[in-house]
Short mmCIF file of C-alpha atoms in Angstrom, two decimals:
data_model
loop_
_atom_site.label_atom_id
_atom_site.label_comp_id
_atom_site.label_asym_id
_atom_site.label_seq_id
_atom_site.Cartn_x
_atom_site.Cartn_y
_atom_site.Cartn_z
CA MET F 3 35.06 35.53 91.96
CA ILE F 4 36.11 38.86 93.44
CA TRP F 5 39.53 39.80 94.74
CA GLN F 6 41.41 42.53 96.39
CA ALA F 7 45.12 43.55 95.93
CA HIS F 8 47.43 44.37 98.83
CA GLY F 9 50.91 45.98 98.34
CA SER F 10 52.58 46.63 95.12
CA GLY F 11 55.24 45.51 92.73
CA ASP F 12 56.65 42.04 92.01
CA PRO F 13 56.16 39.21 92.73
CA VAL F 14 52.37 39.06 92.22
CA THR F 15 50.98 36.29 94.34
CA VAL F 16 47.45 35.09 94.21
CA VAL F 17 46.00 33.83 97.56
CA VAL F 18 43.24 31.24 97.45
CA PRO F 19 41.57 30.76 100.87
CA GLY F 20 39.85 27.71 102.34
CA LEU F 21 36.16 26.97 102.61
CA GLY F 22 34.44 29.20 105.18
CA THR F 23 37.39 31.49 105.60
CA THR F 24 36.48 34.98 106.74
CA PRO F 25 37.92 37.92 104.84
CA GLY F 26 40.44 38.71 107.58
CA GLU F 27 41.52 34.99 107.85
CA ALA F 28 41.83 34.89 104.10
CA ARG F 29 44.67 37.49 104.27
CA LEU F 30 46.76 35.75 106.87
CA PRO F 31 48.89 33.60 104.70
CA ALA F 32 50.07 36.62 102.66
CA SER F 33 50.60 39.02 105.60
CA GLY F 34 54.01 40.60 105.44
CA LEU F 35 55.07 39.09 102.14
CA PRO F 36 56.73 41.28 99.69
CA GLY F 37 55.23 42.32 96.35
CA THR F 38 51.48 42.33 95.47
CA ARG F 39 49.15 39.98 97.16
CA VAL F 40 45.93 39.31 95.39
CA VAL F 41 43.48 37.80 97.99
CA LEU F 42 40.51 36.09 96.46
CA THR F 43 37.03 35.96 98.00
CA LEU F 44 35.19 32.75 97.07
CA PRO F 45 31.53 32.72 96.13
CA GLY F 46 29.26 32.69 99.28
CA HIS F 47 32.11 34.26 101.37
CA GLY F 48 32.30 37.72 102.73
CA ASP F 49 30.60 40.21 100.36
CA ALA F 50 30.60 37.83 97.47
CA PRO F 51 27.18 36.60 96.13
CA ASP F 52 26.32 32.96 96.73
CA ALA F 53 27.58 30.37 94.35
CA PRO F 54 25.29 29.23 91.49
CA PRO F 55 24.00 25.65 91.75
CA GLY F 56 26.65 23.03 90.99
CA TYR F 57 29.52 25.46 91.40
CA TRP F 58 31.45 23.49 94.06
CA ARG F 59 33.79 21.51 91.86
CA TYR F 60 37.53 21.75 92.15
CA GLU F 61 37.75 22.23 88.49
CA ARG F 62 35.34 24.97 88.53
CA VAL F 63 37.06 26.81 91.41
CA ALA F 64 40.40 26.30 89.70
CA ASP F 65 39.15 27.90 86.48
CA ASP F 66 38.07 30.93 88.35
CA VAL F 67 41.49 31.09 90.05
CA SER F 68 43.20 30.77 86.64
CA ALA F 69 41.17 33.72 85.31
CA VAL F 70 42.27 35.89 88.22
CA ALA F 71 45.84 34.80 87.94
CA ALA F 72 45.91 35.75 84.20
CA GLU F 73 44.17 39.03 84.82
CA VAL F 74 46.64 40.19 87.53
CA GLY F 75 49.77 38.54 86.10
CA ALA F 76 50.40 36.37 89.04
CA THR F 77 53.69 34.25 89.06
CA SER F 78 53.12 32.70 92.49
CA ALA F 79 50.17 31.32 94.44
CA ILE F 80 49.25 30.41 97.99
CA GLY F 81 46.29 28.05 98.70
CA THR F 82 44.88 26.79 101.96
CA SER F 83 42.79 23.60 102.14
CA LEU F 84 40.16 24.08 99.41
CA GLY F 85 42.40 26.66 97.92
CA ALA F 86 45.31 24.18 97.83
CA ALA F 87 43.09 21.68 96.20
CA ALA F 88 42.03 24.22 93.52
CA LEU F 89 45.61 25.03 92.77
CA ILE F 90 46.64 21.42 92.53
CA ASN F 91 43.84 20.83 90.03
CA LEU F 92 44.82 24.04 88.08
CA VAL F 93 48.54 23.25 87.62
CA ALA F 94 47.78 19.76 86.58
CA ARG F 95 46.11 21.25 83.65
CA GLU F 96 48.37 24.30 83.28
CA PRO F 97 51.72 23.22 84.54
CA GLU F 98 53.52 26.43 83.61
CA ARG F 99 50.95 28.75 85.22
CA PHE F 100 53.06 29.64 88.30
CA ASP F 101 56.83 29.77 89.24
CA ARG F 102 56.06 29.06 92.85
CA LEU F 103 53.16 27.37 94.71
CA ALA F 104 52.52 27.14 98.52
CA LEU F 105 49.96 24.64 99.50
CA LEU F 106 48.83 24.96 103.18
CA LEU F 107 46.90 22.11 104.77
CA PRO F 108 45.90 20.08 101.71
CA ALA F 109 43.10 17.90 102.52
CA ALA F 110 42.97 15.55 99.60
CA LEU F 111 45.10 14.48 96.59
CA THR F 112 43.61 11.53 94.73
CA GLU F 113 41.07 9.96 97.22
CA PRO F 114 37.80 11.49 98.20
CA ARG F 115 37.20 11.70 101.87
CA SER F 116 34.53 9.26 102.97
CA ASP F 117 35.12 8.86 106.80
CA PRO F 118 31.80 9.49 108.42
CA ASP F 119 33.67 11.15 111.30
CA LEU F 120 35.37 13.64 109.01
CA PRO F 121 34.76 17.11 110.57
CA LEU F 122 33.63 18.57 107.16
CA LEU F 123 30.86 15.94 106.86
CA ARG F 124 29.69 16.39 110.42
CA GLN F 125 29.67 20.16 109.82
CA ALA F 126 27.61 19.56 106.65
CA THR F 127 25.08 17.72 108.64
CA ALA F 128 24.78 20.44 111.29
CA VAL F 129 24.47 23.19 108.63
CA ALA F 130 21.82 21.09 106.80
CA ARG F 131 19.83 21.01 110.09
CA GLY F 132 20.45 24.66 110.84
CA ASP F 133 21.94 23.64 114.03
CA ARG F 134 24.37 26.36 115.04
CA ALA F 135 24.84 24.93 118.53
CA GLU F 136 26.14 21.67 117.20
CA LEU F 137 28.27 23.51 114.57
CA ARG F 138 29.90 25.37 117.40
CA GLU F 139 30.62 22.25 119.30
CA LEU F 140 32.30 20.63 116.22
CA MET F 141 34.46 23.70 115.64
CA VAL F 142 35.50 24.15 119.20
CA GLU F 143 36.33 20.36 119.42
CA HIS F 144 38.93 20.70 116.75
CA LEU F 145 40.55 24.01 117.79
CA PRO F 146 43.78 24.17 119.85
CA ARG F 147 43.13 25.02 123.54
CA GLY F 148 44.70 28.06 125.23
CA VAL F 149 44.61 30.20 122.13
CA GLU F 150 42.76 33.58 122.15
CA LEU F 151 40.08 33.27 119.43
CA GLY F 152 38.07 36.44 119.81
CA ASP F 153 35.06 36.17 117.60
CA TYR F 154 36.70 33.53 115.28
CA VAL F 155 34.15 30.82 116.07
CA ASP F 156 31.08 33.08 115.60
CA THR F 157 32.39 34.54 112.32
CA ARG F 158 33.22 31.03 111.07
CA ILE F 159 29.77 29.74 111.97
CA ALA F 160 28.14 32.57 110.07
CA ALA F 161 30.23 31.78 107.04
CA LEU F 162 29.62 28.00 107.12
CA MET F 163 25.87 28.51 107.32
CA ARG F 164 25.94 29.97 103.82
CA LEU F 165 27.93 27.02 102.42
CA GLY F 166 25.81 23.95 102.85
CA ASP F 167 26.13 22.98 99.10
CA ALA F 168 29.97 23.15 99.33
CA LEU F 169 30.12 21.22 102.58
CA ALA F 170 28.08 18.52 101.06
CA ALA F 171 29.76 18.35 97.62
CA LEU F 172 33.52 18.69 98.37
CA PRO F 173 34.32 15.67 100.46
CA GLY F 174 33.32 13.40 97.68
CA GLN F 175 35.92 14.85 95.35
CA ALA F 176 39.63 14.87 94.92
CA PRO F 177 41.65 17.35 92.90
CA LEU F 178 43.45 14.67 90.92
CA SER F 179 42.86 11.04 89.79
CA ASP F 180 46.62 10.27 89.61
CA PRO F 181 49.65 11.99 91.21
CA ALA F 182 51.36 11.70 87.84
CA GLN F 183 49.15 14.56 86.62
CA VAL F 184 51.35 17.04 88.21
CA ALA F 185 54.67 15.46 87.07
CA ALA F 186 55.18 18.21 84.53
CA VAL F 187 54.92 21.00 87.10
CA ARG F 188 58.35 22.60 87.40
CA ALA F 189 57.32 25.09 90.01
CA ASP F 190 59.00 25.34 93.49
CA VAL F 191 56.26 23.82 95.72
CA LEU F 192 56.13 24.33 99.45
CA VAL F 193 53.62 22.14 101.35
CA ILE F 194 52.79 23.08 104.95
CA ALA F 195 51.01 20.27 106.88
CA ALA F 196 50.04 19.88 110.47
CA THR F 197 49.85 17.17 113.15
CA GLY F 198 46.58 16.14 114.73
CA ASP F 199 44.33 17.78 112.28
CA GLY F 200 41.73 15.20 111.19
CA GLN F 201 40.56 17.33 108.39
CA HIS F 202 43.91 17.85 106.82
CA PRO F 203 45.94 14.68 107.50
CA ARG F 204 49.70 14.91 107.68
CA GLU F 205 49.83 11.90 105.24
CA VAL F 206 48.01 13.92 102.55
CA GLY F 207 50.57 16.65 102.88
CA GLU F 208 53.33 14.15 102.52
CA ALA F 209 51.66 12.63 99.34
CA VAL F 210 51.09 16.09 97.87
CA ALA F 211 54.83 17.10 98.34
CA ALA F 212 55.95 13.81 96.90
CA ALA F 213 53.75 14.30 93.79
CA PHE F 214 55.58 17.46 92.63
CA PRO F 215 59.05 17.19 91.18
CA ASN F 216 60.20 20.19 93.24
CA GLY F 217 58.01 19.60 96.23
CA ARG F 218 59.15 20.38 99.80
CA LEU F 219 57.31 19.41 103.03
CA GLU F 220 57.17 21.30 106.32
CA VAL F 221 55.14 19.75 109.13
CA LEU F 222 54.30 21.98 112.07
CA PRO F 223 53.34 20.48 115.46
CA THR F 224 49.84 21.90 115.72
CA ARG F 225 46.36 21.22 114.42
CA ALA F 226 45.86 24.80 113.39
CA PRO F 227 49.12 26.51 112.20
CA LEU F 228 47.53 29.83 111.21
CA LEU F 229 46.25 30.20 114.73
CA THR F 230 49.13 28.82 116.75
CA HIS F 231 52.25 29.14 114.45
CA ARG F 232 51.73 32.31 112.33
CA PRO F 233 55.28 33.60 112.73
CA ARG F 234 56.69 30.24 111.58
CA VAL F 235 54.19 30.14 108.63
CA ARG F 236 55.08 33.67 107.67
CA GLN F 237 58.81 32.82 107.79
CA LEU F 238 58.36 29.72 105.69
CA LEU F 239 56.39 31.65 103.06
CA GLY F 240 58.81 34.49 103.00
CA GLU F 241 61.77 32.14 102.42
CA TRP F 242 59.84 30.31 99.75
CA LEU F 243 59.01 33.60 97.95
CA ALA F 244 62.58 34.80 98.23
CA ARG F 245 64.18 31.72 96.62
CA PRO F 246 65.43 32.15 92.99
CA SER F 247 62.85 31.12 90.48
CA ARG F 248 63.44 27.86 88.66
CA GLY F 249 62.03 29.35 85.50
#
């Protein structure tokens, strides 16, 4: 897994993006935060080589995140979607790894996602067929209206077309088998959920926040917070990072 550091000094925060995230999109959650932000590029994303066969397991991604966090001395972590799931899996096994966690749009906690209408599964079918037009329709269907997107859709389509194995494998997994697996985590945990997002249900965000002893939930009235509510997300993350450490 490759990474790039932005900024300098403490705290050191590792940033784990979601599946299909473009390099520019991956930096958004950490934009404007103090200290050093270490933004990871997952296999098959950006300039990173494709993942080896069988890579797309939450445990495997979490192990790579743990290695980077140890290398850079990270005390905080931000994860979006897949990144949030990897961090949940990681701290269940290493409860003292971070002082702070921010989990944006978690999609699963203990239950795999089996709904045939799940956007991720429909995207997996389109990618398997090589149907870019269908993939575009699926993406546009779940984006907020009235937001200037630029080349966002095209770059996301190009990214997802490399990730058929991940799209097929991840919905059948969950980062934990039991919420009690994170009962020993004492980190300050901020969970940001959204309304109207079929891929990242609000109920999952609520369950994730409740599972952590020091979890806190913020629900934003949008299906795509990083597109429509960036200032509020940045404010929440800045406040979260500025709070005194519980350690």
